[in-house]
Structure formats: structure tokens, C-alpha cells
XYZ file of C-alpha atoms in Angstrom:
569
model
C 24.337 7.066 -81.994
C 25.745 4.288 -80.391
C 24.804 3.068 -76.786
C 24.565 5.912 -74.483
C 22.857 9.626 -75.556
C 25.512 11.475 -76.400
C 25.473 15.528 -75.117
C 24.633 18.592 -77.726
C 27.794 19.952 -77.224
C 31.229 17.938 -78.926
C 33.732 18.876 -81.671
C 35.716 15.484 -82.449
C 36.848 15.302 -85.880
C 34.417 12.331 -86.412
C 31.334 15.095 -85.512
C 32.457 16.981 -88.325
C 33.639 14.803 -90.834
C 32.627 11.087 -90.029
C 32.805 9.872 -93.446
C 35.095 6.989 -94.870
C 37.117 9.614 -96.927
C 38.598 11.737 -94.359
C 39.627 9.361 -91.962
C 43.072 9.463 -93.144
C 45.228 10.992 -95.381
C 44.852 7.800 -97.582
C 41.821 7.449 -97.642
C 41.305 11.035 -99.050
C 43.541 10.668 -101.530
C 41.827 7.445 -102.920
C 38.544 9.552 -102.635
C 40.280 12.875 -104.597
C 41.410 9.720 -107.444
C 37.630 9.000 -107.698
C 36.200 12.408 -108.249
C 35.297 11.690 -111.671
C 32.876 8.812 -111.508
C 31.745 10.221 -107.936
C 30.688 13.158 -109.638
C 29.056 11.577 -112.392
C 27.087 9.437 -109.893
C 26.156 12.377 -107.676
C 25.153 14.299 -110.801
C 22.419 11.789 -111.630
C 21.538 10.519 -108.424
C 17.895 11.955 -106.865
C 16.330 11.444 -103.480
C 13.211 11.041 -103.058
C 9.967 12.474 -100.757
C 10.675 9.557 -98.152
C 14.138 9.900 -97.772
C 13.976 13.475 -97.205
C 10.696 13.343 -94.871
C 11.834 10.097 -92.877
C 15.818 8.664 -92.831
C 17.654 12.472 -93.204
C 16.261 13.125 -89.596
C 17.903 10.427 -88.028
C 20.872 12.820 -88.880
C 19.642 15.431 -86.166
C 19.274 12.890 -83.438
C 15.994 14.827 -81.536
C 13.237 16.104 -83.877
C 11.994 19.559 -83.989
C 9.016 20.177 -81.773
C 5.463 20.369 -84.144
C 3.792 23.532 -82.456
C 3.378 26.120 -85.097
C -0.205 26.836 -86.313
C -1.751 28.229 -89.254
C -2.188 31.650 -87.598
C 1.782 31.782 -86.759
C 2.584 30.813 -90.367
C 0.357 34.089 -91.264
C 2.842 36.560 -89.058
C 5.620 34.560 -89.665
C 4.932 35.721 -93.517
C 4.345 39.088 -92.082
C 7.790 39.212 -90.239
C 9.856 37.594 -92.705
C 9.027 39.888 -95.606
C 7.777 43.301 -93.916
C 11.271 45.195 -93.494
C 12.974 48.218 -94.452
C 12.362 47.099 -98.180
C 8.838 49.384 -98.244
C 9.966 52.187 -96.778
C 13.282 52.773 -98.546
C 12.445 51.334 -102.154
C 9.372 52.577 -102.600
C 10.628 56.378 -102.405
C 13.724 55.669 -104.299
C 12.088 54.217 -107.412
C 9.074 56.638 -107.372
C 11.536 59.422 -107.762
C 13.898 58.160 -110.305
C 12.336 55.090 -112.744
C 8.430 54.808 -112.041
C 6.754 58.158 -110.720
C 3.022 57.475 -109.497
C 3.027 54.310 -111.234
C 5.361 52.798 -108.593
C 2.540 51.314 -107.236
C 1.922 49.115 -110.878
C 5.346 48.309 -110.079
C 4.514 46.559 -106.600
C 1.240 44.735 -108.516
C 3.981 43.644 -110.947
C 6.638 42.551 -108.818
C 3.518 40.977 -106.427
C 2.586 38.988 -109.086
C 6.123 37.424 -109.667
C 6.557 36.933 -106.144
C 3.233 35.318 -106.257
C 4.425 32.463 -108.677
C 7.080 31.663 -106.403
C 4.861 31.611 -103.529
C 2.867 28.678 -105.655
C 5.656 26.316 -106.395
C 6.462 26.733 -102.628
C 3.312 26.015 -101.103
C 3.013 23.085 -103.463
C 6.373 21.612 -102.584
C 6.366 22.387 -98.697
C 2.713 20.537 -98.368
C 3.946 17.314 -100.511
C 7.497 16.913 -98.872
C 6.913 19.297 -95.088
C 10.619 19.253 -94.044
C 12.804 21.861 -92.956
C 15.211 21.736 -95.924
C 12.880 24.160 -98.088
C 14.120 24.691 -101.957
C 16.921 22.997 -100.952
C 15.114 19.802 -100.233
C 12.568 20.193 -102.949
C 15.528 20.011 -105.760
C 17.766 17.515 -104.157
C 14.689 15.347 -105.046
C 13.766 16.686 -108.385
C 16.664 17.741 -110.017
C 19.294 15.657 -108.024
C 22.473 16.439 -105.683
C 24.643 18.439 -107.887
C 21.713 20.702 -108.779
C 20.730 20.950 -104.873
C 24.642 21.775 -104.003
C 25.155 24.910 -105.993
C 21.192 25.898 -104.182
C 22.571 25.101 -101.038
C 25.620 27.361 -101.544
C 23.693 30.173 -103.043
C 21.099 29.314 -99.533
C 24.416 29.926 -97.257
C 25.630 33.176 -98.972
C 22.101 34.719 -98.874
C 21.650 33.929 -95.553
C 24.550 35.307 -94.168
C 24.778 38.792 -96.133
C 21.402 38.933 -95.815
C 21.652 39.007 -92.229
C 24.825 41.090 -92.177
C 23.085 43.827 -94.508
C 19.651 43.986 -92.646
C 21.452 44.441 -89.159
C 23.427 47.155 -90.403
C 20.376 48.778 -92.169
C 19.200 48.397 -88.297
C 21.916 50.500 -87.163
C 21.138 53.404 -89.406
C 17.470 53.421 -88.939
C 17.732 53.651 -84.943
C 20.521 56.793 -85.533
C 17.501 58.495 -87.452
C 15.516 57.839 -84.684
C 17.917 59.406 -82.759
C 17.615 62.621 -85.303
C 21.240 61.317 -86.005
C 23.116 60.826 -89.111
C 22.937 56.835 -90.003
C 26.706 56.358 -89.678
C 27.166 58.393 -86.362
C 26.712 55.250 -84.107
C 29.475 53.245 -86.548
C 32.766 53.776 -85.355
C 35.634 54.951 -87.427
C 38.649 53.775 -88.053
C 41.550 53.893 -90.877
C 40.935 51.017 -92.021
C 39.877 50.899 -96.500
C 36.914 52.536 -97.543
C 33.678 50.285 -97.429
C 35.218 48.529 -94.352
C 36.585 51.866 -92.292
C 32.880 52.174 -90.233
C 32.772 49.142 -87.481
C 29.598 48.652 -86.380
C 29.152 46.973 -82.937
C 25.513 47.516 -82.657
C 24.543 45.188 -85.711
C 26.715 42.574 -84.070
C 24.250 42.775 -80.886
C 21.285 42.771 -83.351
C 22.667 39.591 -84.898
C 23.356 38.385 -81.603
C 19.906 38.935 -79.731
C 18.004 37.523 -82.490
C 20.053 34.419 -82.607
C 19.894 33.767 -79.096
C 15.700 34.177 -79.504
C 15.489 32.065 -82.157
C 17.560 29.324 -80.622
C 15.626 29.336 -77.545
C 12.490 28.053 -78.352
C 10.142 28.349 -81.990
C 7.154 29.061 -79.990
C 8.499 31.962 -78.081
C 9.892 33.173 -81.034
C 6.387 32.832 -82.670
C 4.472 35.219 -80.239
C 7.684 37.990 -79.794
C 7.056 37.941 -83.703
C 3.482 37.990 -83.819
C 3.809 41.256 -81.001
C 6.517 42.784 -83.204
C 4.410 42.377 -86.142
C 1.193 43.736 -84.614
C 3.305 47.052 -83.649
C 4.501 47.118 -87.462
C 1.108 46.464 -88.850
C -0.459 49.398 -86.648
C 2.309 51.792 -88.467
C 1.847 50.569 -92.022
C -1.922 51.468 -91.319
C -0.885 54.488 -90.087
C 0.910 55.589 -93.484
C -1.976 54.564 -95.450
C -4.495 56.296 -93.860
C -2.505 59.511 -93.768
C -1.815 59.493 -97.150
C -5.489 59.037 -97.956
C -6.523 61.743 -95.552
C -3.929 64.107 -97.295
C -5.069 63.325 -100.915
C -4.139 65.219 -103.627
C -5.122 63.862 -106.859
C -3.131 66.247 -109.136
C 0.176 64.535 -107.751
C -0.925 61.481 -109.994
C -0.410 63.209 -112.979
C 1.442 62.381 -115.637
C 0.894 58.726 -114.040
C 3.462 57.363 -116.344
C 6.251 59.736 -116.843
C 9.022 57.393 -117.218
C 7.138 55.812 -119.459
C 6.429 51.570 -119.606
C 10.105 50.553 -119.266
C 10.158 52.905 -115.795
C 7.315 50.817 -114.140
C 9.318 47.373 -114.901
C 12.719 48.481 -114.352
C 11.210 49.960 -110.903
C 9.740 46.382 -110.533
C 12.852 44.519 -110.629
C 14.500 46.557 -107.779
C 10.785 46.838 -105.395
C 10.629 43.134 -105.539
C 12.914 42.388 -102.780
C 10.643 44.531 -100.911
C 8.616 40.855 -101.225
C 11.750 38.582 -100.065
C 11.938 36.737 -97.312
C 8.766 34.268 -97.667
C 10.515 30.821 -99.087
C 11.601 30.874 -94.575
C 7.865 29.996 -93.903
C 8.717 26.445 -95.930
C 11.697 25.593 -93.985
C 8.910 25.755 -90.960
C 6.898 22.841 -92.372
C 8.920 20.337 -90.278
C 7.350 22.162 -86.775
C 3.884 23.364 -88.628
C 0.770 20.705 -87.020
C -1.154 20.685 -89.647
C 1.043 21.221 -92.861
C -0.915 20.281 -95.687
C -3.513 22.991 -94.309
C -1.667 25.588 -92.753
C 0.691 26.183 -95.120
C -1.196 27.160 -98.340
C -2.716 29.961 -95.548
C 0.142 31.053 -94.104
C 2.062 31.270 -97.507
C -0.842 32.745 -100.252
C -2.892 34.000 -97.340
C -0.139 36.110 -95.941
C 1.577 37.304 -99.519
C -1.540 38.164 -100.697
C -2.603 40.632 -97.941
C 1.087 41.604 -98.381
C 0.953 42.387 -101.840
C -2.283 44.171 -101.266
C -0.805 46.498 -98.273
C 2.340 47.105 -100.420
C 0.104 48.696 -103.649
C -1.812 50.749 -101.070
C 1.856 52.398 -98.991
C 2.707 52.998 -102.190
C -0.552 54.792 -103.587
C -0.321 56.847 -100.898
C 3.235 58.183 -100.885
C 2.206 59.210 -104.505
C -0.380 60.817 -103.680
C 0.944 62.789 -100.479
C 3.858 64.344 -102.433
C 4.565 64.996 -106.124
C 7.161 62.744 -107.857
C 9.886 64.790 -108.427
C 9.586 66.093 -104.665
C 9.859 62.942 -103.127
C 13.068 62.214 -101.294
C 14.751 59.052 -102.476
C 16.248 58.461 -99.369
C 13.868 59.621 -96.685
C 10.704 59.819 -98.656
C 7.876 58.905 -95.998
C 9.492 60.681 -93.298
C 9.672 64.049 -95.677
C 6.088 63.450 -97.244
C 4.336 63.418 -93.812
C 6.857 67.024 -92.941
C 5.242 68.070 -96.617
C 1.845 67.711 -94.691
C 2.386 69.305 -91.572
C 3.515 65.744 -89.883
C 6.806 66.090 -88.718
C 6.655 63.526 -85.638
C 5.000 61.207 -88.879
C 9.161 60.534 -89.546
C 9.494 58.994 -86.281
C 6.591 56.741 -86.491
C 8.055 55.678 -89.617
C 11.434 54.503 -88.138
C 9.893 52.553 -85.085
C 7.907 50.808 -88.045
C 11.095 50.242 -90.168
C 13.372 49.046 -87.359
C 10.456 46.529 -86.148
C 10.386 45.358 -89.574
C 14.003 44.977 -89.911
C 13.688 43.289 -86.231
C 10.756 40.507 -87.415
C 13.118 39.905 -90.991
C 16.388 39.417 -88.408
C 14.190 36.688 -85.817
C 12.148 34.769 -88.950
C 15.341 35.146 -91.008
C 17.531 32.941 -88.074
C 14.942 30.622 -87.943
C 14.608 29.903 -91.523
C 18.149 30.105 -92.469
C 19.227 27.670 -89.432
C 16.356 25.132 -90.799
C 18.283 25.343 -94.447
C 21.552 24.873 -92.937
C 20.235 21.507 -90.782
C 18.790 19.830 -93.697
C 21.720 20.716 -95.755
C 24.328 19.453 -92.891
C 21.688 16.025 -92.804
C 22.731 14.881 -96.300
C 26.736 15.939 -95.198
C 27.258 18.483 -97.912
C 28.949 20.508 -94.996
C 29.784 18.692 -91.471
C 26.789 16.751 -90.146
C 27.124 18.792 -86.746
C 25.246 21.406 -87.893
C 22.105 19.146 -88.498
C 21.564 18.408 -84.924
C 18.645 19.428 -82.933
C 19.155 20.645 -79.416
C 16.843 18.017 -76.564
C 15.390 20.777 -74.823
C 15.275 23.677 -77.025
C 14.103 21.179 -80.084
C 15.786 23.880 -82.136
C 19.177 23.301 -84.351
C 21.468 26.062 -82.307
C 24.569 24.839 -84.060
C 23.211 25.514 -87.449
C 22.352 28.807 -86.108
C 26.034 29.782 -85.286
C 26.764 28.707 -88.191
C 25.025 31.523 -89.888
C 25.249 34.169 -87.120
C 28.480 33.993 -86.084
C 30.511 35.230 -89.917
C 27.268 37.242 -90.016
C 28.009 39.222 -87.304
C 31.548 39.531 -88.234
C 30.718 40.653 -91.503
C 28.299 43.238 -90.141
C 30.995 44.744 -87.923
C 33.550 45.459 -90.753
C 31.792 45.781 -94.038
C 29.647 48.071 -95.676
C 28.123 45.839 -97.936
C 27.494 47.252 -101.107
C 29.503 45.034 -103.477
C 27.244 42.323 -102.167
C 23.894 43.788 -102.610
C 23.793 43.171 -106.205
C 25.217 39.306 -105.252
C 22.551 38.929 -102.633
C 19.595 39.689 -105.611
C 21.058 37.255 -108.038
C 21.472 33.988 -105.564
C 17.610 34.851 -104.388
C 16.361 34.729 -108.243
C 18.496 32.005 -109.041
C 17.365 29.949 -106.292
C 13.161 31.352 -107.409
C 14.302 30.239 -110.874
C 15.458 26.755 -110.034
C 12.088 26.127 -107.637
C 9.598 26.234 -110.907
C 11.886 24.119 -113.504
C 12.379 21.689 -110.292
C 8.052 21.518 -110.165
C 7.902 20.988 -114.064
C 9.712 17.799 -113.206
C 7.832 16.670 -110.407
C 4.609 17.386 -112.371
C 6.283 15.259 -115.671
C 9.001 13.136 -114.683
C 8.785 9.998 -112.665
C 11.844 7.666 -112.148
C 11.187 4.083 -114.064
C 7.669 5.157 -115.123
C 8.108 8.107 -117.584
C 8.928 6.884 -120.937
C 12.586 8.231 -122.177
C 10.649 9.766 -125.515
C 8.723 12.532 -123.038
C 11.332 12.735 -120.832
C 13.790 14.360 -124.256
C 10.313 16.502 -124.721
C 9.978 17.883 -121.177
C 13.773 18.614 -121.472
C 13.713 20.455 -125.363
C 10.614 22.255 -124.035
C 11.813 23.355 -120.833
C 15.206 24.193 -122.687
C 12.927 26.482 -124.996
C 11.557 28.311 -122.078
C 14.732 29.079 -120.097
C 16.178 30.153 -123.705
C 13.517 32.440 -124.821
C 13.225 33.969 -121.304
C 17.014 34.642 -121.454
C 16.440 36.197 -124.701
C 13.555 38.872 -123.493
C 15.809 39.547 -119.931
C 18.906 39.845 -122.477
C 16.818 42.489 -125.130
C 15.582 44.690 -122.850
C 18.941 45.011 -121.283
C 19.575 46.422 -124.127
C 17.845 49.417 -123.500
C 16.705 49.736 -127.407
C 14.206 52.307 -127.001
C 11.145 51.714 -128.746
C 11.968 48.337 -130.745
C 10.044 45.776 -129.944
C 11.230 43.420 -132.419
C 12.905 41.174 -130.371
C 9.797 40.461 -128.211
C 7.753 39.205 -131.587
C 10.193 36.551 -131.420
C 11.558 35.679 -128.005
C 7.888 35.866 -126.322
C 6.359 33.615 -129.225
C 9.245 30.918 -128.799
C 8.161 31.109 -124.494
C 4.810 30.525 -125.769
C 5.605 27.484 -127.748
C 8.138 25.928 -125.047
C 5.348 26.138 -123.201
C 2.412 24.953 -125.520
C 4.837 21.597 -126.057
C 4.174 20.582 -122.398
C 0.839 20.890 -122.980
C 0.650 19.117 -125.841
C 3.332 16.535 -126.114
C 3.754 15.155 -122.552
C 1.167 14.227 -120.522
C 1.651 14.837 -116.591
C 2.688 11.774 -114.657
C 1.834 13.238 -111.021
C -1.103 14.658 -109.612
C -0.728 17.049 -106.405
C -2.115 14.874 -103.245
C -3.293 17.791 -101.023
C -2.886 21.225 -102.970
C -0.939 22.023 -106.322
C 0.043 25.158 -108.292
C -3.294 26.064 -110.922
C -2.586 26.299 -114.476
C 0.332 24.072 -114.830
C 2.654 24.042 -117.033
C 1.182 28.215 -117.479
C 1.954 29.670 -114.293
C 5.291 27.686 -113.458
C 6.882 28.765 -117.383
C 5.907 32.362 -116.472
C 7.594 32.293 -112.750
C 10.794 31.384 -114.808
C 10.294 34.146 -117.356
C 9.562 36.555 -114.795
C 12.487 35.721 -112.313
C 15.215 35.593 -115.234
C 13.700 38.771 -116.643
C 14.444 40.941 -113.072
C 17.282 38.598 -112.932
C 18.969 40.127 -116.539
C 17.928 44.191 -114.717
C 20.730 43.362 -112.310
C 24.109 44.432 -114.517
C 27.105 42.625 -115.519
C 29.119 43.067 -112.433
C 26.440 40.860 -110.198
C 26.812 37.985 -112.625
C 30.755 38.335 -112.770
C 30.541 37.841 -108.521
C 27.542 35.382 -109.089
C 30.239 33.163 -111.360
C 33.346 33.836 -108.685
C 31.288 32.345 -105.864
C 29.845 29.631 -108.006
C 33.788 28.670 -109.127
C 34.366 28.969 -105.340
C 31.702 26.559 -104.338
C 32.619 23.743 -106.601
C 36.074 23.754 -105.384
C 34.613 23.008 -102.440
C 32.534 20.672 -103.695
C 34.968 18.856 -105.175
C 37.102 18.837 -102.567
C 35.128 17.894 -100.051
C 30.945 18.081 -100.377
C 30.922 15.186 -103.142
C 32.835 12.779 -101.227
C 30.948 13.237 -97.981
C 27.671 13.194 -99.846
C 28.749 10.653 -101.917
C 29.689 8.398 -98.561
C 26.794 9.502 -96.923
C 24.712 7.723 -100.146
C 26.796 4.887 -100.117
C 26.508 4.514 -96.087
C 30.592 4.803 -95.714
C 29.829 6.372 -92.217
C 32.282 5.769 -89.503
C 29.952 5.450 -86.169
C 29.809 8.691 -83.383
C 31.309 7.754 -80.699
């Protein structure tokens, strides 16, 4: 800033775009003439833990207000990942891919999510800013890498939004003992956009406004919310445990093997949701202690509580009986429970509440650390005086949210939604391979080209196991013998032939390079379950997002690098 404190609220052109390159049609054009060497700069330029920690804030003028405990990361896990998922999934892929074994499906599925959780924790205690994955690979795997995160960050956040407030919508019609589209209004308009839907936009709304307000309001309405939904899940488990009937676990695995992990690619986005907790690290006291608790501590009672719902839905009902699309709410009528199926929508649509209020929180922390290094307008990174919360980043998310919410159905983007969260889980393990063996101007070029032909080998081989079982060959396992030994020896080679170069200062993942390799085999394996159509929308958007970055995010960032900022004023 210069002299005076300027107010929150302004929308000059030099807010939005203060860099040298768009302040004039020359000057653009001269930047658009230098794309080529500004991209190979950006391409192999890195930050670094201090830049991100100390001189990105500057960017957001007021800093975000340190008052989140250990204790509120714990619920926070509990909001952010306790939705609808359970309820709806769990019933679905019982009946049709997994049977009783659904619930080796969640241990499955808990385990990959698990791995994730590890690199997280890791990276949110060494570098505790609100930029999350983002942040982590702008450092470790440089800008480029970070852009096409940050885009894939923006589009999850606001379908995922759009899609849980309309799941909202439908749950609180059943509720109602209404159909789920009787509150959507109808119109002519083309199928999969004809049912307007005014009620998620209020949803949207209410949880933005929350969320902007203050972080430690937001913390106890979520810890309340959560209590309420903890009570229900408790509920479920204990009445399918007092209605046991042991028979309905037999055949345990009638789909067979493939059933349980086909089940497991689709029940673990029942686990999403937790990488908001690291974009909290910026307001958490105590990060390099409450954060390994909140993140493992919470997942792990998560994973546990998951296993158990879904034990007992198998054992309330039979398999084939269980209703895909309403199957707790017809297993407790299959027991004499009828008023069970509205207990079970209060506990989905306070679920779907929590994943709304942590999901604005973390998303608007993504989008202000993005906005600090100017990949989009530097607006969005400030942090409101009083509130010491980034309300403009919010909007940013809410607002096409919402509007997507009121017109569109969503299900061409489901598929797109599961593919930028794996990506982005994929990216966060190869990114703490290179923390753990790279170091700028220390590590010697030789181990450098072996971290990079032994990390190639991994990513390879895993593509090969995701791409063989897509194949559906039915009883070969030939493939395996020789993707899953090259994984093996990808892996082995890091071990081996370069030595680490950085030791964790507070808390690091166990078993490196072990448990990192198999959170990339693990996340491209459910990654290659999701068909050929989410990777054909997964390239469109990517194409989409480099225009853009060409056109504009690599000459802001590239500015912004270069300190070719024009002054606010």
C-alpha cells in the first residue's frame, strides 16, 4: 500500500490487474511476444518455504487471525468429510459391485485416503500457510506445475459446492416425505438444466456469509453441527448391531475381489474433503502440533466409523435387498424402524451442511494464496480488517457456485469433479519425493536424473496396473507380474541409489520413499476406474486453463517474480 490504509472494498483496474503487462495495450502485446522464454522461466522457476510463509502475505494486506486449536482441527475433519457420501454410497455399492464386503471396501479406500492424509500433514506442519497443495507444489515442483493444481483447486471447489447444495435440496424434500426434485422448479428449459433450484442458492449463500464472518464462529456452529451428526452416525451403528443377523453376511464376497476394489474407487469420496484442514494452518496456534491431530487423529476415527456404518447396513438387510438409493432409510423400515429414515436425513443434511461451511472456508483459503502469487487478480488475496477472513476470495467461489446450482443438474461433472481431486492427491506425493530428495544447489545433477527415472518408473507402472484392470480381463493376472514388479523397483531405486537430502523438522510421513510410491499407485489406480469420458473433460478443461495461462496467468506471475508491479493507489 502506499500512504494511507486503503478500504476492503475497490475495483480499479490496477486491484485486479496491477502488473506491468496490462497497463496498456502495448505493453501486453510486448508481454504476448515474450510468452516463450516467460514460459520457459516460469516452468523452472520454484519458490521456496520462506517466500510462501513470509513475503506472499504482504499480498493480503491484514493477516488471518491465529485462533484455531487442535480440538477445532478434529471437527473441522469431521465436518469437511462427513456428508451425504456415507449414506448414499455405501448402499449403492453394497447392492451392485461389493455385497457385505463393502465394508473391505471403506478399509481399502481408508487406507488410500490415509496416504494422502500423510503427505498433507507433513507439508502443512513444514510450510503452515493457507495455500494448501497448492502452496506445497509451487515450491516443489515449480509454477507451471502449481498452475494447472490451482485450476483443477478452482473447478473442484466450485462444482463441489454447486453439487453438495443441490444434494441438500433433495435430502430436505425426503424429509419432507417428498420426492427430491419437488422443491426444484420446472421450466422448459434442456434436460439436465430444466429443474432451477433456488434453495441450493440460499444454502450456498448462508454458508458463505458464515464463513466470511468470522473462523471462530464458524468453528463452534461446526463443532454443534457435527456433534448433532455424530449422535446420528452412532445411532445407525448401534441399530444395526442391535438388529444383527449374521446370515446376511453370507456369501461375503459375491462379486468376487474385483467388486470390493471397483466399490473402493467410487466409496472413497465418501473420505474427501480433508486436504481443507491444511489450508487452516495459516489461523491454527500451534501448527506443528495440532495439525498431525486434527488431520490423522480425525481420519482415523473417520475411517474407523465409516467400516462400522457400513458393517451394519450389511448386516441389517441382505445384499440384494438393499435399496441403492435409499438404503439406510429402507433397512431400518426392514426392522420395524420407519421414523429410523428420518433420523437418517437430519444426519445427511447436517453433513452436507458441515461439508458446505468447512468447504467455503477451505476453498476461499486456496483461492487467497493462489490470488497472492497473481495467477488470477491479486484482489482476491486480501484479508478483510475486522473479519480477518478473505470475503472476496469467498465470492469468488460462491457466487458461479450458486449460479451453477440454480440451473444445472450436474451429472456431466461428477465424473470431472473425481478426476481433478485424484489428480491433485497424485501430484501431493511426487511433490514430497522431491522435497525428501531434491535440494536446489546442493543435490548433485547425477541423483537428481535418478530420483527423476525412478519416479518416472513409478508413475509408469502405476499407469500400467490402473490401465490393466480397466481392462476388465477376468481372471488374468499377467499383467500385474509385471507392472507391480516394475512399481517395486521404481521404488527400491530411491532407496538404493539416492540418498535423502532433507529430514522432516517437526513430523514427516513414515516409511519414505514406501508409503508416498504407494499413495501414487493407489490414487492413479481409482483414478483409471473413472472411464474415458472423465479424462476427455479432464483434457478440455486442462486445454482451457492454459489458454488462460498463457494469456494472462504467466505474465502476471511472471511480473509478480520479476517485481513489475505498478503501486495501489
Amino acid at each position: 500500500m502506499d500512504g494511507e490504509e486503503r478500504g476492503y472494498w475497490r475495483w480499479s483496474k490496477r486491484d485486479f490487474f496491477p502488473e506491468e503487462s496490462f497497463q496498456s495495450f502495448g505493453s501486453y502485446r510486448a508481454a504476448l511476444s515474450q510468452t516463450c522464454s516467460r514460459f520457459k522461466n516460469r516452468l523452472v522457476s520454484r519458490s521456496d518455504d520462506d517466500t510462501e510463509r513470509f513475503e506472499l502475505k504482504k499480498q493480503s494486506e491484514h493477516e488471518m487471525k491465529r485462533c484455531l486449536t487442535w480440538w477445532d482441527l478434529v471437527w473441522f475433519g469431521f465436518g469437511s468429510v462427513i456428508g451425504a457420501g456415507i449414506f448414499v454410497l455405501t448402499g449403492q455399492e453394497a447392492h451392485e459391485q461389493a455385497g457385505p464386503a463393502i465394508v473391505l471396501s471403506y478399509v481399502v479406500s481408508g487406507v488410500s485416503a490415509m496416504l494422502s492424509v500423510f503427505c498433507y500433514t507433513e507439508f502443512s506442519v513444514e510450510v503452515p500457510v493457507a495455500g494448501g497443495s497448492f502452496a506445497y507444489l509451487r515450491i516443489e515442483l515449480g509454477d507451471f506445475a502449481a498452475f494447472i493444481t490451482a485450476g483443477n483447486i478452482i473447478l473442484e471447489s466450485i462444482v463441489g459446492t454447486a453439487a453438495v447444495a443441490r444434494a441438500w435440496t433433495s435430502y430436505f424434500a425426503t424429509l419432507l416425505n417428498r420426492k427430491p426434485n419437488a422443491l426444484r422448479i420446472k421450466t422448459d428449459l434442456s434436460s439436465g438444466f430444466n429443474l432451477l433450484d433456488p434453495i441450493a442458492v440460499v444454502v450456498i449463500a448462508a454458508s458463505t456469509t458464515i464463513a466470511s464472518i468470522s473462523t471462530r464462529k464458524t468453528s463452534l456452529l461446526n463443532w454443534i453441527a457435527s456433534a448433532i451428526n455424530t449422535f446420528v452416525i452412532f445411532f445407525v451403528i448401534v441399530a444395526g448391531f442391535i438388529h444383527v443377523d449374521t446370515s446376511n453376511l453370507t456369501p461375503f464376497l459375491p462379486y468376487g475381489p474385483e467388486g470390493v476394489f471397483r466399490a473402493a474407487a467410487v466409496v472413497y469420496f465418501a473420505y474427501g474433503g480433508f486436504d481443507s484442514l491444511a489450508t487452516m494452518a495459516e489461523e491454527t496456534k500451534n501448527p506443528s502440533r495440532d495439525i498431525p491431530i486434527g488431520l490423522l487423529g480425525s481420519m482415523s476415527i473417520i475411517t474407523v466409523i465409516y467400516c462400522l456404518m457400513a458393517l451394519s447396513l450389511s448386516m441389517m438387510q441382505k445384499y440384494t435387498d438393499i435399496d441403492p438409493n435409499a438404503a439406510y432409510s429402507v433397512a431400518f423400515q426392514s426392522v420395524g424402524m420407519k421414523w429410523g429414515k428420518y433420523l437418517v436425513a437430519i444426519g445427511a443434511l447436517k453433513g452436507m451442511t458441515t461439508v458446505l461451511l468447512v468447504a467455503a472456508m477451505g476453498h476461499a483459503r486456496y483461492v487467497t494464496h493462489i490470488a497472492r502469487t497473481h495467477m488470477i487478480p491479486p484482489i482476491f488475496a486480501l484479508v478483510h480488517p475486522k473479519t480477518g477472513t478473505p470475503i472476496n476470495a469467498n465470492l469468488l467461489v460462491s457466487i458461479p457456485s450458486a449460479l451453477i446450482a440454480f440451473f444445472s443438474g450436474l451429472d456431466v461433472l461428477s465424473s470431472l469433479l473425481s478426476i481433478s481431486i485424484l489428480f491433485i492427491f497424485t501430484m501431493m506425493p511426487i511433490a514430497l519425493l522431491v522435497r525428501r530428495y531434491y535440494v536446489r544447489e546442493v543435490t548433485p545433477r547425477a541423483d537428481l536424473l535418478k530420483l527423476i527415472i525412478c519416479l518416472l518408473v513409478v508413475v509408469a507402472s502405476s499407469m500400467g496396473t490402473s490401465g490393466y484392470w480397466g481392462m476388465r480381463l477376468k481372471g488374468s493376472w499377467i499383467g500385474y507380474t509385471i507392472t507391480v514388479p516394475f512399481w517395486f523397483l521404481g521404488t527400491l531405486g530411491i532407496v538404493l541409489f539416492v540418498p535423502q537430502q532433507r529430514t522432516p523438522k517437526v513430523w514427516g510421513v513414515p516409511l519414505v520413499p514406501w508409503l508416498p510410491c504407494l499413495s501414487i499407485a493407489t490414487n492413479i489406480f481409482l483414478m483409471g476406474s473413472l472411464g474415458a469420458e472423465a479424462f476427455i473433460r479432464f483434457g478440455v478443461c486442462t486445454l482451457v486453463m492454459l489458454l488462460y495461462y498463457l494469456l494472462f496467468g504467466l505474465h502476471a506471475t511472471f511480473d509478480m517474480a520479476h517485481q513489475q508491479i505498478v503501486p495501489r493507489s
